[in-house]
XYZ file of C-alpha atoms in Angstrom:
384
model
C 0.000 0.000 0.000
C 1.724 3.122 -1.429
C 1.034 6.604 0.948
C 1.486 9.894 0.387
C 2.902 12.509 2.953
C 3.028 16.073 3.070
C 3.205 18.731 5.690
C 0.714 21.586 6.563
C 2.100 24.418 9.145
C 4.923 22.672 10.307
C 2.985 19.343 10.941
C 3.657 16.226 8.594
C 0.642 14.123 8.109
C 0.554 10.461 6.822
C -2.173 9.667 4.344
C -3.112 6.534 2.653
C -3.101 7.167 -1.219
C -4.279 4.271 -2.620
C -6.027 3.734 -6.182
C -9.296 1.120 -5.638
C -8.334 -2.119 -4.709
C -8.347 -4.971 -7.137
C -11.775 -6.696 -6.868
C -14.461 -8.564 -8.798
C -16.957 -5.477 -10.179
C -19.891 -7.197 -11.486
C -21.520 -10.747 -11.187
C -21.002 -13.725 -11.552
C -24.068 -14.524 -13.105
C -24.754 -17.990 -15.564
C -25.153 -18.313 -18.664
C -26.463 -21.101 -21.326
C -26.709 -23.816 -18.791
C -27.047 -27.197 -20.009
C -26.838 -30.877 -19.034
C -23.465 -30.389 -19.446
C -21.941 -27.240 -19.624
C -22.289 -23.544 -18.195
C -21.208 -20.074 -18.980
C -19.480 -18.010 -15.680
C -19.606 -14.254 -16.581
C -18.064 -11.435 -14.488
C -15.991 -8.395 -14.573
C -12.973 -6.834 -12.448
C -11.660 -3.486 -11.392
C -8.802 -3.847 -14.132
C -6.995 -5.700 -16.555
C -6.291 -8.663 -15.747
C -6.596 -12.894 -16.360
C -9.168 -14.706 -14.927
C -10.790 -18.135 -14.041
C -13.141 -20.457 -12.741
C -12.736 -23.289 -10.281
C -14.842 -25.914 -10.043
C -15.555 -28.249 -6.805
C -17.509 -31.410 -7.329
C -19.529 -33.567 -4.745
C -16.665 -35.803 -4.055
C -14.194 -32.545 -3.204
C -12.753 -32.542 -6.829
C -11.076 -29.268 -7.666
C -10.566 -28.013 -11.479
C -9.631 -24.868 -12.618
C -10.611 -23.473 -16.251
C -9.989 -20.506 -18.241
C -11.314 -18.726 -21.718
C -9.197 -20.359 -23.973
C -9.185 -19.395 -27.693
C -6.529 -20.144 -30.487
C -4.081 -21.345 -28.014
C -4.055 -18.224 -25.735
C -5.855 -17.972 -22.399
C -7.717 -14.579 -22.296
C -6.233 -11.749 -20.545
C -5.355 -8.351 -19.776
C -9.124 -7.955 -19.774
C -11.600 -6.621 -17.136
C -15.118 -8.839 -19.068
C -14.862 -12.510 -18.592
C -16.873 -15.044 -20.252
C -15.447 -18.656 -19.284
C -17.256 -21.587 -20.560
C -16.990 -24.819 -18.968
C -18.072 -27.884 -20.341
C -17.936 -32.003 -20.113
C -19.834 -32.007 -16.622
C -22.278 -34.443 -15.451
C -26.148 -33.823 -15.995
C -28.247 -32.963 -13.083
C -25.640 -32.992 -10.958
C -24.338 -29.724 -8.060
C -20.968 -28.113 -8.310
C -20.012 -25.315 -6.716
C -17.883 -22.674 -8.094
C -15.847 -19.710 -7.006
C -13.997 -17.112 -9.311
C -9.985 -16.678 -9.525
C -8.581 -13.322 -10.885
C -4.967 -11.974 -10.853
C -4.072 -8.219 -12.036
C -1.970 -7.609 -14.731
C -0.372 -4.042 -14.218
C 2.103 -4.087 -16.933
C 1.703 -6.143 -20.631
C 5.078 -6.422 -22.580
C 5.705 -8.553 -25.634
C 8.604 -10.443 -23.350
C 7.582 -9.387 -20.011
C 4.440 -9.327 -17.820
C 4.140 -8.099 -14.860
C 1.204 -8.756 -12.191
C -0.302 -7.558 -8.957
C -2.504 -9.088 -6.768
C -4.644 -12.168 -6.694
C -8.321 -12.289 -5.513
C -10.411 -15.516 -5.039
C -14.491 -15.225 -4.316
C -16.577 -17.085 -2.276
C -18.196 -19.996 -3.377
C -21.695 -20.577 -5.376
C -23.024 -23.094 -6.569
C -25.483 -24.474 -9.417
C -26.857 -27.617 -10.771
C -26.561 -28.899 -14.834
C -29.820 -29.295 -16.373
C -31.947 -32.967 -15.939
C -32.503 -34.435 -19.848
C -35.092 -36.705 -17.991
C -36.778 -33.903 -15.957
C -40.956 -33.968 -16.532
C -40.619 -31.029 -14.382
C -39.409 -27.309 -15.178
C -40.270 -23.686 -13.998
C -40.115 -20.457 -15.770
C -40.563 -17.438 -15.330
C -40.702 -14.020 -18.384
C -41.049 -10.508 -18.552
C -39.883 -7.848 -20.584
C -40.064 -4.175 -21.189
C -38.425 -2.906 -17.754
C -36.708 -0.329 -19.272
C -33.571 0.630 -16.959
C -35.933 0.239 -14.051
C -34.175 -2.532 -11.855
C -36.372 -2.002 -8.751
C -39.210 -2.741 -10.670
C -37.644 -5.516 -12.130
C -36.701 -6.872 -8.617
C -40.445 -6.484 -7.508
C -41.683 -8.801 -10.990
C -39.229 -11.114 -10.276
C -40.382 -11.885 -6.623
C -44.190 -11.522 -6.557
C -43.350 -14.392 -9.242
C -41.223 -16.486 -6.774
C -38.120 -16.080 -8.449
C -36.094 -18.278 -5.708
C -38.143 -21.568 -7.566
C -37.798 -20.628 -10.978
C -35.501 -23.248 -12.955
C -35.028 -20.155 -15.844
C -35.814 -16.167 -16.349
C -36.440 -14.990 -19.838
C -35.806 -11.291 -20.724
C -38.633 -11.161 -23.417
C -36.643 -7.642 -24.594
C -36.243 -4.298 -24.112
C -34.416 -4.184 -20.892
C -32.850 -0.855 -22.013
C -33.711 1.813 -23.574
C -30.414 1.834 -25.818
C -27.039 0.784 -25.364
C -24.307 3.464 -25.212
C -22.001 2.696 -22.166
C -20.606 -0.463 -20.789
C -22.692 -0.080 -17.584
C -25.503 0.136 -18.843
C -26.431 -3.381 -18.443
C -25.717 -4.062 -15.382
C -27.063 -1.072 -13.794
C -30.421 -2.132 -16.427
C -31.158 -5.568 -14.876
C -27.914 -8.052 -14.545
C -26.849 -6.198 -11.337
C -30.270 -7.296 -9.914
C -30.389 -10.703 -11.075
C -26.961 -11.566 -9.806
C -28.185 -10.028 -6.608
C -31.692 -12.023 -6.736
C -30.878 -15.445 -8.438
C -28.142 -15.445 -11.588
C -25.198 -16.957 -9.638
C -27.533 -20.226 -9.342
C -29.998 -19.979 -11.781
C -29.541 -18.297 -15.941
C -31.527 -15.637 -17.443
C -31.988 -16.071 -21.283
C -31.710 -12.539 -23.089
C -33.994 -12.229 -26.029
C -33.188 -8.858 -27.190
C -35.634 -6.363 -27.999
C -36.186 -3.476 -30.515
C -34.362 -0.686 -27.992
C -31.227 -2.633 -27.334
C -30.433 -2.565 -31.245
C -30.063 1.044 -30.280
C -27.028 2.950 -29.288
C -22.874 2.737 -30.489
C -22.905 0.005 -28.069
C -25.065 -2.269 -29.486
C -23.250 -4.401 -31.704
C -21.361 -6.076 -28.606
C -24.667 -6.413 -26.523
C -24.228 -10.322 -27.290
C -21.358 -10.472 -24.862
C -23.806 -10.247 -21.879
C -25.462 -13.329 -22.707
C -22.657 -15.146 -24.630
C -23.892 -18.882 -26.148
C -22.070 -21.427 -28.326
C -23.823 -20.661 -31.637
C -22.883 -17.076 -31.260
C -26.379 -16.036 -32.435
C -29.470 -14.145 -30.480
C -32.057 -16.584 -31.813
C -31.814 -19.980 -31.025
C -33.514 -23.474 -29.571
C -33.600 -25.064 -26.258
C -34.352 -28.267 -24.843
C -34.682 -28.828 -20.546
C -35.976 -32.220 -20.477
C -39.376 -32.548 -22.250
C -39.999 -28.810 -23.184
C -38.113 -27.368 -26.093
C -37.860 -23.127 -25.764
C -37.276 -21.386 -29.041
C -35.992 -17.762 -28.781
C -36.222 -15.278 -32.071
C -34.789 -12.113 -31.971
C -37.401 -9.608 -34.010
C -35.210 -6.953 -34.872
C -36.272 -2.958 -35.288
C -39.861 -2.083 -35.171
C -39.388 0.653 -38.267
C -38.285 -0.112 -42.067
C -34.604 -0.636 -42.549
C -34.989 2.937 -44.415
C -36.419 4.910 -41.888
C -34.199 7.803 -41.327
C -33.431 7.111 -37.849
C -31.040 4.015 -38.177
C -29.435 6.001 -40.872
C -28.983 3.513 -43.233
C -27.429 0.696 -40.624
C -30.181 -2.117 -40.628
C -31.257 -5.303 -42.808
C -33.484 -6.510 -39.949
C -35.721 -8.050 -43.014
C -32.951 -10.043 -44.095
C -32.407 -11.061 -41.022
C -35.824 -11.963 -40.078
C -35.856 -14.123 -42.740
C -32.699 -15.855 -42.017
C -34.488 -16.760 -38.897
C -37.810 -18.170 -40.502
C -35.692 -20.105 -42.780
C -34.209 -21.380 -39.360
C -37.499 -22.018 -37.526
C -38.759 -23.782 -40.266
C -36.052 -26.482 -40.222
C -36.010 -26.757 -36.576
C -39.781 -27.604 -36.309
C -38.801 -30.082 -38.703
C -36.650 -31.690 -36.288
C -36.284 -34.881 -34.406
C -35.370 -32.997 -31.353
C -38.548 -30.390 -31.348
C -40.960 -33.117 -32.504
C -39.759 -35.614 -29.470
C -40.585 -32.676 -26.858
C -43.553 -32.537 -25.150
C -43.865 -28.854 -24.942
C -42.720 -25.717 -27.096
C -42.711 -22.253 -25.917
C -41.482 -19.618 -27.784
C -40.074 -16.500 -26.491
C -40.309 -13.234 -29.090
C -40.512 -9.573 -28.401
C -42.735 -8.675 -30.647
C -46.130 -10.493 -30.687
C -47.339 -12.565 -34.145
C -49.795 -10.313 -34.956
C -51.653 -7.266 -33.849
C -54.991 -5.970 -33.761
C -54.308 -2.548 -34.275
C -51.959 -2.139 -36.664
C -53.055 1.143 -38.850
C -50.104 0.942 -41.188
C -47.697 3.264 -39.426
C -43.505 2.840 -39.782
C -43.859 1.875 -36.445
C -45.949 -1.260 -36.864
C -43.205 -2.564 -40.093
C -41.703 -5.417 -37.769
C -44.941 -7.066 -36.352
C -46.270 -7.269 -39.910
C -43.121 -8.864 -41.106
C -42.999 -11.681 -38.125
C -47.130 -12.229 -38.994
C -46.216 -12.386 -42.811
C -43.060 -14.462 -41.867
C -43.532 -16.182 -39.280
C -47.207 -17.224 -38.430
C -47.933 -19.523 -41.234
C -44.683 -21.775 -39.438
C -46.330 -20.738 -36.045
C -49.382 -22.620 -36.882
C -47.326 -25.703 -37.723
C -45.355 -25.734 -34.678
C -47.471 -27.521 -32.067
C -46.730 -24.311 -30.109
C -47.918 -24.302 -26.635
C -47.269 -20.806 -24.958
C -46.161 -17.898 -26.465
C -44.806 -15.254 -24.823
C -44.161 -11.611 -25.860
C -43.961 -7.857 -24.986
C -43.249 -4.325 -26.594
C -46.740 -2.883 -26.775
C -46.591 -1.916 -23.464
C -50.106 -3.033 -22.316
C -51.346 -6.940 -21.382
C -53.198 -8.622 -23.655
C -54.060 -12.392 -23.826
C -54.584 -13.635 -27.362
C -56.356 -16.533 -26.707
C -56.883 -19.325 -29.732
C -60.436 -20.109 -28.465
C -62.030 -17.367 -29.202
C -59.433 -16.312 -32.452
C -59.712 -17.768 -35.906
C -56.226 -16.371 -36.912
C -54.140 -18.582 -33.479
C -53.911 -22.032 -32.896
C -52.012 -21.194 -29.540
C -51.931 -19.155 -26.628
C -49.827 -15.500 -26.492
C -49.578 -13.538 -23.628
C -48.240 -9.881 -24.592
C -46.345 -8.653 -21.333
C -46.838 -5.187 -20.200
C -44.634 -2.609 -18.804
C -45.983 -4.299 -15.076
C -46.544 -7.612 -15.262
C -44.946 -10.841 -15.192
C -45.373 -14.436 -16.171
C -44.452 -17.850 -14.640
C -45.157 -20.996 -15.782
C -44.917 -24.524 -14.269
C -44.783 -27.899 -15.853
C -45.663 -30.757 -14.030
C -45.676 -34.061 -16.404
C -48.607 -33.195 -19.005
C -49.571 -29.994 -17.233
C -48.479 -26.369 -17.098
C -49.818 -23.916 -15.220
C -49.610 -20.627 -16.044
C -50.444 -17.426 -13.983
C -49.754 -13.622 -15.195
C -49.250 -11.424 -12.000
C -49.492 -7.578 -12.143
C -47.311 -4.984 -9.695
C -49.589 -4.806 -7.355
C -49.617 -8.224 -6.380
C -52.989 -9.325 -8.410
C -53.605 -12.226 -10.564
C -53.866 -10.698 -13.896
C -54.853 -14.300 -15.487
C -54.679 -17.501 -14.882
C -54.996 -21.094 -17.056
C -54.150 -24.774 -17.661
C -52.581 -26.739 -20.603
C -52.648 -29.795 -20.661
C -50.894 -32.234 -23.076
């Protein structure tokens, strides 16, 4: 510890000068847990390499690092370490290793201290498991107090996954932003035991930031959309781009969300094709913007839900879908197949205040949409 002294009327006084103390900033929180594998992301106070240690049920230490081309990551403050070749449904605990590197020459390296966390712990995903939890919400909007209410009137602590149906942010422009947004509060609620799946939204396409908004929720197939299977349901998550026309004059000539869109159809369509979809007993879809709309009067603003309906729908109604869930328009709304020629499924649009969970029991899930307040804003049973 360096300190600084200096003298005022005759009288020298000691003071300790000292720049922050190396420390872990932010997280750990999971990421794209699996039967097999798991995602530890966190940041420090400065550059430096990191890891993850792993402690099994018979006292088993390993250690494991980002690895890529041959060089372990460092002189880095973001750490995304993926671990994989672990047992399914089975605990580990884990704690997080970091040492500073002050000073990064081609021939010598020089570091400063080492810093260890406590431990967590977390359990791989059951293939076998008839039973699963979720819970969804969206639209929070840099409010993470609000976010922290959703998340326990909806018993977060039981939850085996929380999707982030989009915009969690209004844009991204600063590295911060997401954590102060909603990962700060999930860590602190239940992300060092438990994932949340990001499905980004229209807003977080926003901002200089946003082309590296995939680090926060980093996944093997380096994509936002994607398919996943926890025992005998099968989640598919689409990312629905911009709301406006690529040409609208505020993304300034920076988007192909259509092309993209339709990249992702192309997608869906093959995986609903698949052996693995077809052998699950339940498919939800996650999507922040809903498959159709009611209202739609032709605006700019309305360009994106018409292309998912035009895109999308005709391969929704061949899907076997079961729940879909959605947000962006602000205001509930239950779009319910029985009393709708255009759905063969049900679609709960998330508002700004509410939040869904849903539990599967066997051939049952139960589903209940709760509002800020505390109310039940809907309740119902599928049964398969």
């Amino acid at each position: 510890m360096k300190k600084l002294f200096f003298c005022l009327m005759g009288l020298c006084l000691s003071v300790q000068a000292f720049a922050q103390r190396y420390s872990f900033d932010h997280g750990p929180y999971l990421q794209e847990l699996t039967e097999d594998g798991a995602t530890f992301v966190f940041t420090t106070s400065a550059k430096g390499v990191s890891w993850v240690e792993l402690r099994a049920a018979d006292g088993t230490l390993s250690r494991h690092y980002a690895l890529e081309d041959g060089l372990r990551d460092a002189y880095t403050t973001f750490n995304a370490i993926r671990v994989e070749n672990l047992s399914p449904a089975t605990r580990y605990e884990y704690r997080l290793g970091s040492k500073e590197i002050v000073d990064f020459q081609p021939y010598k390296v020089t570091f400063g201290d080492s810093i260890v966390s406590r431990w967590y712990a977390f359990s791989t995903s059951d293939p076998h498991a008839e039973r699963c939890s979720f819970i969804a919400l969206s639209d929070m909007h840099q409010q993470p107090e609000k976010l922290g209410r959703l998340l326990s009137l909806a018993g977060v602590e039981s939850a085996d996954r929380v999707f982030y149906v989009g915009d969690m942010m209004d844009y991204y422009a600063d590295e911060r932003m997401p954590f102060e947004s909603f990962i700060d509060k999930s860590v602190e609620m239940f992300a060092t035991e438990r994932p949340f799946v990001l499905v980004r939204g229209n807003h977080e396409t926003r901002g200089d930031m946003a082309r590296s908004y995939a680090r926060y929720a980093p996944n093997t197939s380096g994509k936002y959309y994607g398919a996943y299977r926890i025992g005998d349901v099968m989640f598919v998550v689409l990312d629905c781009g911009e709301d406006k026309p690529d040409d609208f004059w505020v993304y300034a000539g920076l988007t192909d969300f259509d092309a993209y869109r339709t990249e992702q159809a192309e997608w869906f369509a093959e995986l609903i094709r698949s052996k693995e979809y077809r052998s699950a007993r339940w498919h939800v879809v996650m999507n922040h913007f809903p498959p159709l709309s009611d209202t739609d009067d032709g605006a700019p603003e309305g360009h994106g839900v018409r292309e998912i309906t035009a895109k999308f729908l005709p391969l929704y109604r061949k899907a076997g879908i079961d729940l879909m869930i959605s947000g962006h328009m602000h205001r509930y709304q239950f779009l319910d197949p029985e009393e709708r020629s255009d759905l063969n499924f049900p679609v709960i649009v998330n508002s700004t205040e509410s939040v869904v969970r849903a539990d599967i029991d066997g051939r049952t899930m139960k589903v209940c949409v709760k509002g800020l307040d505390g109310g039940t804003i809907k309740e119902f049973t599928v049964s398969r």
